[in-house]
Amino acid sequence: MQIYRVTGKVTLSRCHPSLVGGCLVTAEPAGEELVTGVARDTDTIVVWDDLGSNAGTLIAVSDGAEAAQPFRPELKPVDAYCSAILERVEIAPQFRSK
């Protein structure tokens, strides 16, 4: 699981029937920025979200093979999903980069 920041929503003209009830959002990794305080250019990913995150929200993302596991026995064509909306993230000073 990794920390991402939501950057926007994906608009579809039609979607797979199993995706009804949620939406797709775009997100960028934010974990390194939280530790170092320096933002890097990163790749944007598309994340399945049924929790209701908005642009700027920090979310916990599960990706890879684990992304579809919470939906078993139903199958969803997702590679990453929002498993939590993070209200606050605190990092102990000894773990911050200088």
PDB file of N, CA and C in Angstrom:
ATOM      1  N   MET A   1       0.840  -1.160   0.000  1.00  0.00           N
ATOM      2  CA  MET A   1       0.000   0.000   0.000  1.00  0.00           C
ATOM      3  C   MET A   1       0.898   1.240   0.000  1.00  0.00           C
ATOM      4  N   GLN A   2       0.508   2.239  -0.789  1.00  0.00           N
ATOM      5  CA  GLN A   2       1.286   3.460  -0.912  1.00  0.00           C
ATOM      6  C   GLN A   2       0.380   4.678  -0.760  1.00  0.00           C
ATOM      7  N   ILE A   3       0.985   5.829  -0.486  1.00  0.00           N
ATOM      8  CA  ILE A   3       0.228   7.060  -0.336  1.00  0.00           C
ATOM      9  C   ILE A   3       0.281   7.838  -1.651  1.00  0.00           C
ATOM     10  N   TYR A   4      -0.900   8.234  -2.128  1.00  0.00           N
ATOM     11  CA  TYR A   4      -1.025   9.001  -3.362  1.00  0.00           C
ATOM     12  C   TYR A   4      -1.859  10.243  -3.092  1.00  0.00           C
ATOM     13  N   ARG A   5      -1.704  11.257  -3.957  1.00  0.00           N
ATOM     14  CA  ARG A   5      -2.540  12.452  -3.901  1.00  0.00           C
ATOM     15  C   ARG A   5      -3.411  12.460  -5.158  1.00  0.00           C
ATOM     16  N   VAL A   6      -4.725  12.602  -4.971  1.00  0.00           N
ATOM     17  CA  VAL A   6      -5.665  12.631  -6.092  1.00  0.00           C
ATOM     18  C   VAL A   6      -5.477  13.935  -6.858  1.00  0.00           C
ATOM     19  N   THR A   7      -5.392  13.818  -8.191  1.00  0.00           N
ATOM     20  CA  THR A   7      -5.200  14.999  -9.028  1.00  0.00           C
ATOM     21  C   THR A   7      -6.428  15.319  -9.873  1.00  0.00           C
ATOM     22  N   GLY A   8      -7.352  14.377 -10.022  1.00  0.00           N
ATOM     23  CA  GLY A   8      -8.543  14.642 -10.826  1.00  0.00           C
ATOM     24  C   GLY A   8      -9.390  13.401 -10.996  1.00  0.00           C
ATOM     25  N   LYS A   9     -10.440  13.525 -11.776  1.00  0.00           N
ATOM     26  CA  LYS A   9     -11.349  12.409 -12.050  1.00  0.00           C
ATOM     27  C   LYS A   9     -11.281  12.044 -13.522  1.00  0.00           C
ATOM     28  N   VAL A  10     -11.572  10.786 -13.822  1.00  0.00           N
ATOM     29  CA  VAL A  10     -11.601  10.292 -15.192  1.00  0.00           C
ATOM     30  C   VAL A  10     -13.053  10.250 -15.639  1.00  0.00           C
ATOM     31  N   THR A  11     -13.329  10.785 -16.815  1.00  0.00           N
ATOM     32  CA  THR A  11     -14.679  10.782 -17.355  1.00  0.00           C
ATOM     33  C   THR A  11     -14.776   9.730 -18.451  1.00  0.00           C
ATOM     34  N   LEU A  12     -15.801   8.887 -18.352  1.00  0.00           N
ATOM     35  CA  LEU A  12     -16.019   7.831 -19.336  1.00  0.00           C
ATOM     36  C   LEU A  12     -17.369   8.037 -20.015  1.00  0.00           C
ATOM     37  N   SER A  13     -17.448   7.728 -21.285  1.00  0.00           N
ATOM     38  CA  SER A  13     -18.740   7.781 -21.947  1.00  0.00           C
ATOM     39  C   SER A  13     -19.517   6.497 -21.665  1.00  0.00           C
ATOM     40  N   ARG A  14     -18.796   5.406 -21.499  1.00  0.00           N
ATOM     41  CA  ARG A  14     -19.379   4.120 -21.103  1.00  0.00           C
ATOM     42  C   ARG A  14     -18.384   3.441 -20.194  1.00  0.00           C
ATOM     43  N   CYS A  15     -18.870   2.658 -19.256  1.00  0.00           N
ATOM     44  CA  CYS A  15     -17.933   1.945 -18.379  1.00  0.00           C
ATOM     45  C   CYS A  15     -18.335   0.481 -18.270  1.00  0.00           C
ATOM     46  N   HIS A  16     -17.396  -0.313 -17.820  1.00  0.00           N
ATOM     47  CA  HIS A  16     -17.639  -1.731 -17.587  1.00  0.00           C
ATOM     48  C   HIS A  16     -18.721  -1.852 -16.518  1.00  0.00           C
ATOM     49  N   PRO A  17     -19.687  -2.753 -16.680  1.00  0.00           N
ATOM     50  CA  PRO A  17     -20.783  -2.873 -15.703  1.00  0.00           C
ATOM     51  C   PRO A  17     -20.322  -3.081 -14.264  1.00  0.00           C
ATOM     52  N   SER A  18     -19.180  -3.699 -14.048  1.00  0.00           N
ATOM     53  CA  SER A  18     -18.706  -3.945 -12.682  1.00  0.00           C
ATOM     54  C   SER A  18     -18.188  -2.680 -12.001  1.00  0.00           C
ATOM     55  N   LEU A  19     -18.004  -1.592 -12.771  1.00  0.00           N
ATOM     56  CA  LEU A  19     -17.488  -0.350 -12.202  1.00  0.00           C
ATOM     57  C   LEU A  19     -18.582   0.610 -11.746  1.00  0.00           C
ATOM     58  N   VAL A  20     -19.839   0.241 -11.923  1.00  0.00           N
ATOM     59  CA  VAL A  20     -20.947   1.086 -11.482  1.00  0.00           C
ATOM     60  C   VAL A  20     -20.902   1.199  -9.957  1.00  0.00           C
ATOM     61  N   GLY A  21     -21.084   2.411  -9.442  1.00  0.00           N
ATOM     62  CA  GLY A  21     -21.083   2.618  -7.995  1.00  0.00           C
ATOM     63  C   GLY A  21     -19.820   3.283  -7.477  1.00  0.00           C
ATOM     64  N   GLY A  22     -18.864   3.529  -8.344  1.00  0.00           N
ATOM     65  CA  GLY A  22     -17.629   4.206  -7.952  1.00  0.00           C
ATOM     66  C   GLY A  22     -17.168   5.065  -9.107  1.00  0.00           C
ATOM     67  N   CYS A  23     -15.942   5.535  -9.039  1.00  0.00           N
ATOM     68  CA  CYS A  23     -15.405   6.314 -10.150  1.00  0.00           C
ATOM     69  C   CYS A  23     -13.907   6.053 -10.262  1.00  0.00           C
ATOM     70  N   LEU A  24     -13.356   6.505 -11.354  1.00  0.00           N
ATOM     71  CA  LEU A  24     -11.920   6.412 -11.563  1.00  0.00           C
ATOM     72  C   LEU A  24     -11.325   7.783 -11.323  1.00  0.00           C
ATOM     73  N   VAL A  25     -10.233   7.839 -10.567  1.00  0.00           N
ATOM     74  CA  VAL A  25      -9.543   9.102 -10.305  1.00  0.00           C
ATOM     75  C   VAL A  25      -8.092   8.971 -10.749  1.00  0.00           C
ATOM     76  N   THR A  26      -7.485  10.102 -11.070  1.00  0.00           N
ATOM     77  CA  THR A  26      -6.055  10.115 -11.359  1.00  0.00           C
ATOM     78  C   THR A  26      -5.327  10.503 -10.081  1.00  0.00           C
ATOM     79  N   ALA A  27      -4.157   9.914  -9.875  1.00  0.00           N
ATOM     80  CA  ALA A  27      -3.403  10.176  -8.649  1.00  0.00           C
ATOM     81  C   ALA A  27      -1.908  10.076  -8.914  1.00  0.00           C
ATOM     82  N   GLU A  28      -1.144  10.802  -8.089  1.00  0.00           N
ATOM     83  CA  GLU A  28       0.320  10.784  -8.169  1.00  0.00           C
ATOM     84  C   GLU A  28       0.892  10.395  -6.819  1.00  0.00           C
ATOM     85  N   PRO A  29       2.012   9.665  -6.806  1.00  0.00           N
ATOM     86  CA  PRO A  29       2.619   9.268  -5.532  1.00  0.00           C
ATOM     87  C   PRO A  29       2.967  10.483  -4.680  1.00  0.00           C
ATOM     88  N   ALA A  30       2.671  10.405  -3.365  1.00  0.00           N
ATOM     89  CA  ALA A  30       2.937  11.528  -2.464  1.00  0.00           C
ATOM     90  C   ALA A  30       3.792  11.137  -1.274  1.00  0.00           C
ATOM     91  N   GLY A  31       4.085   9.861  -1.115  1.00  0.00           N
ATOM     92  CA  GLY A  31       4.826   9.400   0.048  1.00  0.00           C
ATOM     93  C   GLY A  31       6.197  10.018   0.193  1.00  0.00           C
ATOM     94  N   GLU A  32       6.953  10.078  -0.893  1.00  0.00           N
ATOM     95  CA  GLU A  32       8.313  10.644  -0.834  1.00  0.00           C
ATOM     96  C   GLU A  32       8.266  12.132  -0.505  1.00  0.00           C
ATOM     97  N   GLU A  33       7.297  12.831  -1.075  1.00  0.00           N
ATOM     98  CA  GLU A  33       7.147  14.261  -0.796  1.00  0.00           C
ATOM     99  C   GLU A  33       6.845  14.495   0.683  1.00  0.00           C
ATOM    100  N   LEU A  34       6.059  13.624   1.295  1.00  0.00           N
ATOM    101  CA  LEU A  34       5.737  13.769   2.715  1.00  0.00           C
ATOM    102  C   LEU A  34       6.977  13.592   3.592  1.00  0.00           C
ATOM    103  N   VAL A  35       7.889  12.726   3.171  1.00  0.00           N
ATOM    104  CA  VAL A  35       9.100  12.452   3.957  1.00  0.00           C
ATOM    105  C   VAL A  35      10.184  13.495   3.700  1.00  0.00           C
ATOM    106  N   THR A  36      10.415  13.826   2.428  1.00  0.00           N
ATOM    107  CA  THR A  36      11.524  14.717   2.091  1.00  0.00           C
ATOM    108  C   THR A  36      11.114  16.178   1.996  1.00  0.00           C
ATOM    109  N   GLY A  37       9.832  16.435   1.757  1.00  0.00           N
ATOM    110  CA  GLY A  37       9.369  17.794   1.564  1.00  0.00           C
ATOM    111  C   GLY A  37       9.607  18.316   0.166  1.00  0.00           C
ATOM    112  N   VAL A  38      10.127  17.462  -0.727  1.00  0.00           N
ATOM    113  CA  VAL A  38      10.428  17.859  -2.096  1.00  0.00           C
ATOM    114  C   VAL A  38       9.535  17.066  -3.047  1.00  0.00           C
ATOM    115  N   ALA A  39       8.794  17.768  -3.893  1.00  0.00           N
ATOM    116  CA  ALA A  39       7.946  17.117  -4.884  1.00  0.00           C
ATOM    117  C   ALA A  39       8.774  16.737  -6.103  1.00  0.00           C
ATOM    118  N   ARG A  40       8.551  15.552  -6.623  1.00  0.00           N
ATOM    119  CA  ARG A  40       9.240  15.084  -7.833  1.00  0.00           C
ATOM    120  C   ARG A  40       8.232  14.929  -8.952  1.00  0.00           C
ATOM    121  N   ASP A  41       8.725  14.977 -10.185  1.00  0.00           N
ATOM    122  CA  ASP A  41       7.868  14.643 -11.317  1.00  0.00           C
ATOM    123  C   ASP A  41       7.643  13.144 -11.289  1.00  0.00           C
ATOM    124  N   THR A  42       6.395  12.745 -11.244  1.00  0.00           N
ATOM    125  CA  THR A  42       6.067  11.327 -11.146  1.00  0.00           C
ATOM    126  C   THR A  42       5.015  10.960 -12.172  1.00  0.00           C
ATOM    127  N   ASP A  43       4.830   9.679 -12.359  1.00  0.00           N
ATOM    128  CA  ASP A  43       3.812   9.184 -13.276  1.00  0.00           C
ATOM    129  C   ASP A  43       2.450   9.212 -12.606  1.00  0.00           C
ATOM    130  N   THR A  44       1.452   9.556 -13.366  1.00  0.00           N
ATOM    131  CA  THR A  44       0.076   9.554 -12.889  1.00  0.00           C
ATOM    132  C   THR A  44      -0.524   8.181 -13.143  1.00  0.00           C
ATOM    133  N   ILE A  45      -1.301   7.671 -12.177  1.00  0.00           N
ATOM    134  CA  ILE A  45      -1.981   6.400 -12.353  1.00  0.00           C
ATOM    135  C   ILE A  45      -3.491   6.621 -12.225  1.00  0.00           C
ATOM    136  N   VAL A  46      -4.250   5.661 -12.708  1.00  0.00           N
ATOM    137  CA  VAL A  46      -5.702   5.690 -12.589  1.00  0.00           C
ATOM    138  C   VAL A  46      -6.092   4.709 -11.487  1.00  0.00           C
ATOM    139  N   VAL A  47      -6.918   5.181 -10.548  1.00  0.00           N
ATOM    140  CA  VAL A  47      -7.270   4.417  -9.356  1.00  0.00           C
ATOM    141  C   VAL A  47      -8.790   4.279  -9.268  1.00  0.00           C
ATOM    142  N   TRP A  48      -9.283   3.083  -8.977  1.00  0.00           N
ATOM    143  CA  TRP A  48     -10.709   2.852  -8.738  1.00  0.00           C
ATOM    144  C   TRP A  48     -11.028   3.377  -7.339  1.00  0.00           C
ATOM    145  N   ASP A  49     -12.061   4.214  -7.237  1.00  0.00           N
ATOM    146  CA  ASP A  49     -12.408   4.823  -5.958  1.00  0.00           C
ATOM    147  C   ASP A  49     -13.910   4.734  -5.715  1.00  0.00           C
ATOM    148  N   ASP A  50     -14.303   4.031  -4.676  1.00  0.00           N
ATOM    149  CA  ASP A  50     -15.716   4.006  -4.295  1.00  0.00           C
ATOM    150  C   ASP A  50     -15.914   4.668  -2.930  1.00  0.00           C
ATOM    151  N   LEU A  51     -14.877   5.399  -2.459  1.00  0.00           N
ATOM    152  CA  LEU A  51     -14.954   6.080  -1.168  1.00  0.00           C
ATOM    153  C   LEU A  51     -15.288   7.566  -1.303  1.00  0.00           C
ATOM    154  N   GLY A  52     -15.112   8.148  -2.482  1.00  0.00           N
ATOM    155  CA  GLY A  52     -15.481   9.539  -2.702  1.00  0.00           C
ATOM    156  C   GLY A  52     -14.381  10.555  -2.501  1.00  0.00           C
ATOM    157  N   SER A  53     -13.160  10.247  -2.898  1.00  0.00           N
ATOM    158  CA  SER A  53     -12.069  11.210  -2.752  1.00  0.00           C
ATOM    159  C   SER A  53     -12.192  12.330  -3.782  1.00  0.00           C
ATOM    160  N   ASN A  54     -11.586  13.468  -3.478  1.00  0.00           N
ATOM    161  CA  ASN A  54     -11.589  14.637  -4.359  1.00  0.00           C
ATOM    162  C   ASN A  54     -10.161  15.055  -4.664  1.00  0.00           C
ATOM    163  N   ALA A  55      -9.999  15.952  -5.622  1.00  0.00           N
ATOM    164  CA  ALA A  55      -8.673  16.458  -5.984  1.00  0.00           C
ATOM    165  C   ALA A  55      -7.981  17.030  -4.749  1.00  0.00           C
ATOM    166  N   GLY A  56      -6.722  16.662  -4.565  1.00  0.00           N
ATOM    167  CA  GLY A  56      -5.935  17.130  -3.426  1.00  0.00           C
ATOM    168  C   GLY A  56      -5.970  16.197  -2.228  1.00  0.00           C
ATOM    169  N   THR A  57      -6.878  15.240  -2.219  1.00  0.00           N
ATOM    170  CA  THR A  57      -7.009  14.308  -1.105  1.00  0.00           C
ATOM    171  C   THR A  57      -5.865  13.299  -1.098  1.00  0.00           C
ATOM    172  N   LEU A  58      -5.332  12.998   0.093  1.00  0.00           N
ATOM    173  CA  LEU A  58      -4.357  11.915   0.227  1.00  0.00           C
ATOM    174  C   LEU A  58      -5.122  10.610   0.394  1.00  0.00           C
ATOM    175  N   ILE A  59      -4.706   9.588  -0.364  1.00  0.00           N
ATOM    176  CA  ILE A  59      -5.369   8.292  -0.295  1.00  0.00           C
ATOM    177  C   ILE A  59      -4.338   7.182  -0.163  1.00  0.00           C
ATOM    178  N   ALA A  60      -4.756   6.062   0.418  1.00  0.00           N
ATOM    179  CA  ALA A  60      -3.927   4.856   0.458  1.00  0.00           C
ATOM    180  C   ALA A  60      -4.341   4.010  -0.741  1.00  0.00           C
ATOM    181  N   VAL A  61      -3.370   3.580  -1.538  1.00  0.00           N
ATOM    182  CA  VAL A  61      -3.647   2.840  -2.767  1.00  0.00           C
ATOM    183  C   VAL A  61      -3.010   1.462  -2.711  1.00  0.00           C
ATOM    184  N   SER A  62      -3.816   0.458  -3.011  1.00  0.00           N
ATOM    185  CA  SER A  62      -3.317  -0.900  -3.202  1.00  0.00           C
ATOM    186  C   SER A  62      -3.270  -1.132  -4.699  1.00  0.00           C
ATOM    187  N   ASP A  63      -2.175  -1.702  -5.181  1.00  0.00           N
ATOM    188  CA  ASP A  63      -2.079  -1.922  -6.615  1.00  0.00           C
ATOM    189  C   ASP A  63      -1.533  -3.304  -6.917  1.00  0.00           C
ATOM    190  N   GLY A  64      -1.451  -3.605  -8.193  1.00  0.00           N
ATOM    191  CA  GLY A  64      -0.972  -4.904  -8.611  1.00  0.00           C
ATOM    192  C   GLY A  64      -2.024  -5.982  -8.413  1.00  0.00           C
ATOM    193  N   ALA A  65      -1.586  -7.201  -8.177  1.00  0.00           N
ATOM    194  CA  ALA A  65      -2.495  -8.341  -8.032  1.00  0.00           C
ATOM    195  C   ALA A  65      -3.454  -8.170  -6.861  1.00  0.00           C
ATOM    196  N   GLU A  66      -3.020  -7.462  -5.813  1.00  0.00           N
ATOM    197  CA  GLU A  66      -3.857  -7.269  -4.635  1.00  0.00           C
ATOM    198  C   GLU A  66      -5.025  -6.329  -4.893  1.00  0.00           C
ATOM    199  N   ALA A  67      -4.972  -5.537  -5.954  1.00  0.00           N
ATOM    200  CA  ALA A  67      -6.003  -4.530  -6.207  1.00  0.00           C
ATOM    201  C   ALA A  67      -7.386  -5.134  -6.419  1.00  0.00           C
ATOM    202  N   ALA A  68      -7.470  -6.290  -7.028  1.00  0.00           N
ATOM    203  CA  ALA A  68      -8.776  -6.891  -7.309  1.00  0.00           C
ATOM    204  C   ALA A  68      -9.256  -7.815  -6.194  1.00  0.00           C
ATOM    205  N   GLN A  69      -8.420  -8.151  -5.243  1.00  0.00           N
ATOM    206  CA  GLN A  69      -8.782  -9.114  -4.196  1.00  0.00           C
ATOM    207  C   GLN A  69      -9.964  -8.707  -3.322  1.00  0.00           C
ATOM    208  N   PRO A  70     -10.116  -7.437  -2.913  1.00  0.00           N
ATOM    209  CA  PRO A  70     -11.243  -7.089  -2.037  1.00  0.00           C
ATOM    210  C   PRO A  70     -12.611  -7.295  -2.672  1.00  0.00           C
ATOM    211  N   PHE A  71     -12.657  -7.431  -3.983  1.00  0.00           N
ATOM    212  CA  PHE A  71     -13.932  -7.535  -4.675  1.00  0.00           C
ATOM    213  C   PHE A  71     -14.358  -8.975  -4.935  1.00  0.00           C
ATOM    214  N   ARG A  72     -13.542  -9.937  -4.568  1.00  0.00           N
ATOM    215  CA  ARG A  72     -13.860 -11.351  -4.792  1.00  0.00           C
ATOM    216  C   ARG A  72     -15.166 -11.710  -4.126  1.00  0.00           C
ATOM    217  N   PRO A  73     -15.999 -12.508  -4.672  1.00  0.00           N
ATOM    218  CA  PRO A  73     -15.841 -13.281  -5.910  1.00  0.00           C
ATOM    219  C   PRO A  73     -16.147 -12.479  -7.171  1.00  0.00           C
ATOM    220  N   GLU A  74     -16.684 -11.247  -7.029  1.00  0.00           N
ATOM    221  CA  GLU A  74     -16.908 -10.416  -8.210  1.00  0.00           C
ATOM    222  C   GLU A  74     -15.558 -10.017  -8.796  1.00  0.00           C
ATOM    223  N   LEU A  75     -15.501  -9.903 -10.101  1.00  0.00           N
ATOM    224  CA  LEU A  75     -14.267  -9.497 -10.764  1.00  0.00           C
ATOM    225  C   LEU A  75     -14.393  -8.066 -11.255  1.00  0.00           C
ATOM    226  N   LYS A  76     -13.411  -7.247 -10.946  1.00  0.00           N
ATOM    227  CA  LYS A  76     -13.355  -5.861 -11.431  1.00  0.00           C
ATOM    228  C   LYS A  76     -12.050  -5.686 -12.205  1.00  0.00           C
ATOM    229  N   PRO A  77     -12.116  -5.051 -13.357  1.00  0.00           N
ATOM    230  CA  PRO A  77     -10.904  -4.838 -14.159  1.00  0.00           C
ATOM    231  C   PRO A  77     -10.105  -3.639 -13.653  1.00  0.00           C
ATOM    232  N   VAL A  78      -9.484  -3.763 -12.474  1.00  0.00           N
ATOM    233  CA  VAL A  78      -8.714  -2.658 -11.893  1.00  0.00           C
ATOM    234  C   VAL A  78      -7.291  -3.093 -11.590  1.00  0.00           C
ATOM    235  N   ASP A  79      -6.350  -2.158 -11.703  1.00  0.00           N
ATOM    236  CA  ASP A  79      -4.960  -2.393 -11.341  1.00  0.00           C
ATOM    237  C   ASP A  79      -4.593  -1.683 -10.050  1.00  0.00           C
ATOM    238  N   ALA A  80      -5.432  -0.724  -9.626  1.00  0.00           N
ATOM    239  CA  ALA A  80      -5.177   0.016  -8.387  1.00  0.00           C
ATOM    240  C   ALA A  80      -6.516   0.474  -7.817  1.00  0.00           C
ATOM    241  N   TYR A  81      -6.650   0.423  -6.493  1.00  0.00           N
ATOM    242  CA  TYR A  81      -7.886   0.909  -5.889  1.00  0.00           C
ATOM    243  C   TYR A  81      -7.592   1.688  -4.621  1.00  0.00           C
ATOM    244  N   CYS A  82      -8.484   2.623  -4.309  1.00  0.00           N
ATOM    245  CA  CYS A  82      -8.368   3.463  -3.122  1.00  0.00           C
ATOM    246  C   CYS A  82      -8.895   2.668  -1.933  1.00  0.00           C
ATOM    247  N   SER A  83      -8.006   2.309  -1.020  1.00  0.00           N
ATOM    248  CA  SER A  83      -8.422   1.509   0.141  1.00  0.00           C
ATOM    249  C   SER A  83      -8.710   2.372   1.360  1.00  0.00           C
ATOM    250  N   ALA A  84      -8.292   3.651   1.344  1.00  0.00           N
ATOM    251  CA  ALA A  84      -8.563   4.554   2.477  1.00  0.00           C
ATOM    252  C   ALA A  84      -8.337   5.994   2.064  1.00  0.00           C
ATOM    253  N   ILE A  85      -9.129   6.885   2.655  1.00  0.00           N
ATOM    254  CA  ILE A  85      -8.888   8.319   2.517  1.00  0.00           C
ATOM    255  C   ILE A  85      -8.160   8.748   3.787  1.00  0.00           C
ATOM    256  N   LEU A  86      -7.014   9.389   3.625  1.00  0.00           N
ATOM    257  CA  LEU A  86      -6.177   9.752   4.765  1.00  0.00           C
ATOM    258  C   LEU A  86      -6.455  11.188   5.187  1.00  0.00           C
ATOM    259  N   GLU A  87      -6.940  11.341   6.382  1.00  0.00           N
ATOM    260  CA  GLU A  87      -7.239  12.675   6.890  1.00  0.00           C
ATOM    261  C   GLU A  87      -5.966  13.410   7.297  1.00  0.00           C
ATOM    262  N   ARG A  88      -5.036  12.687   7.906  1.00  0.00           N
ATOM    263  CA  ARG A  88      -3.792  13.291   8.373  1.00  0.00           C
ATOM    264  C   ARG A  88      -2.684  12.237   8.343  1.00  0.00           C
ATOM    265  N   VAL A  89      -1.484  12.660   7.968  1.00  0.00           N
ATOM    266  CA  VAL A  89      -0.318  11.782   7.967  1.00  0.00           C
ATOM    267  C   VAL A  89       0.756  12.445   8.812  1.00  0.00           C
ATOM    268  N   GLU A  90       1.227  11.751   9.832  1.00  0.00           N
ATOM    269  CA  GLU A  90       2.294  12.273  10.684  1.00  0.00           C
ATOM    270  C   GLU A  90       3.513  11.379  10.537  1.00  0.00           C
ATOM    271  N   ILE A  91       4.664  12.021  10.332  1.00  0.00           N
ATOM    272  CA  ILE A  91       5.927  11.289  10.205  1.00  0.00           C
ATOM    273  C   ILE A  91       6.851  11.771  11.304  1.00  0.00           C
ATOM    274  N   ALA A  92       7.357  10.836  12.102  1.00  0.00           N
ATOM    275  CA  ALA A  92       8.244  11.186  13.204  1.00  0.00           C
ATOM    276  C   ALA A  92       9.486  11.891  12.672  1.00  0.00           C
ATOM    277  N   PRO A  93       9.962  12.913  13.379  1.00  0.00           N
ATOM    278  CA  PRO A  93      11.114  13.712  12.912  1.00  0.00           C
ATOM    279  C   PRO A  93      12.344  12.872  12.555  1.00  0.00           C
ATOM    280  N   GLN A  94      12.592  11.795  13.297  1.00  0.00           N
ATOM    281  CA  GLN A  94      13.803  11.002  13.022  1.00  0.00           C
ATOM    282  C   GLN A  94      13.728  10.271  11.674  1.00  0.00           C
ATOM    283  N   PHE A  95      12.530  10.181  11.069  1.00  0.00           N
ATOM    284  CA  PHE A  95      12.391   9.522   9.791  1.00  0.00           C
ATOM    285  C   PHE A  95      12.336  10.485   8.616  1.00  0.00           C
ATOM    286  N   ARG A  96      12.336  11.781   8.890  1.00  0.00           N
ATOM    287  CA  ARG A  96      12.322  12.778   7.832  1.00  0.00           C
ATOM    288  C   ARG A  96      13.725  12.957   7.251  1.00  0.00           C
ATOM    289  N   SER A  97      13.793  13.164   5.947  1.00  0.00           N
ATOM    290  CA  SER A  97      15.077  13.434   5.301  1.00  0.00           C
ATOM    291  C   SER A  97      15.476  14.867   5.574  1.00  0.00           C
ATOM    292  N   LYS A  98      16.781  15.092   5.661  1.00  0.00           N
ATOM    293  CA  LYS A  98      17.284  16.447   5.919  1.00  0.00           C
ATOM    294  C   LYS A  98      17.840  17.060   4.684  1.00  0.00           C
TER     295      LYS A  98
END
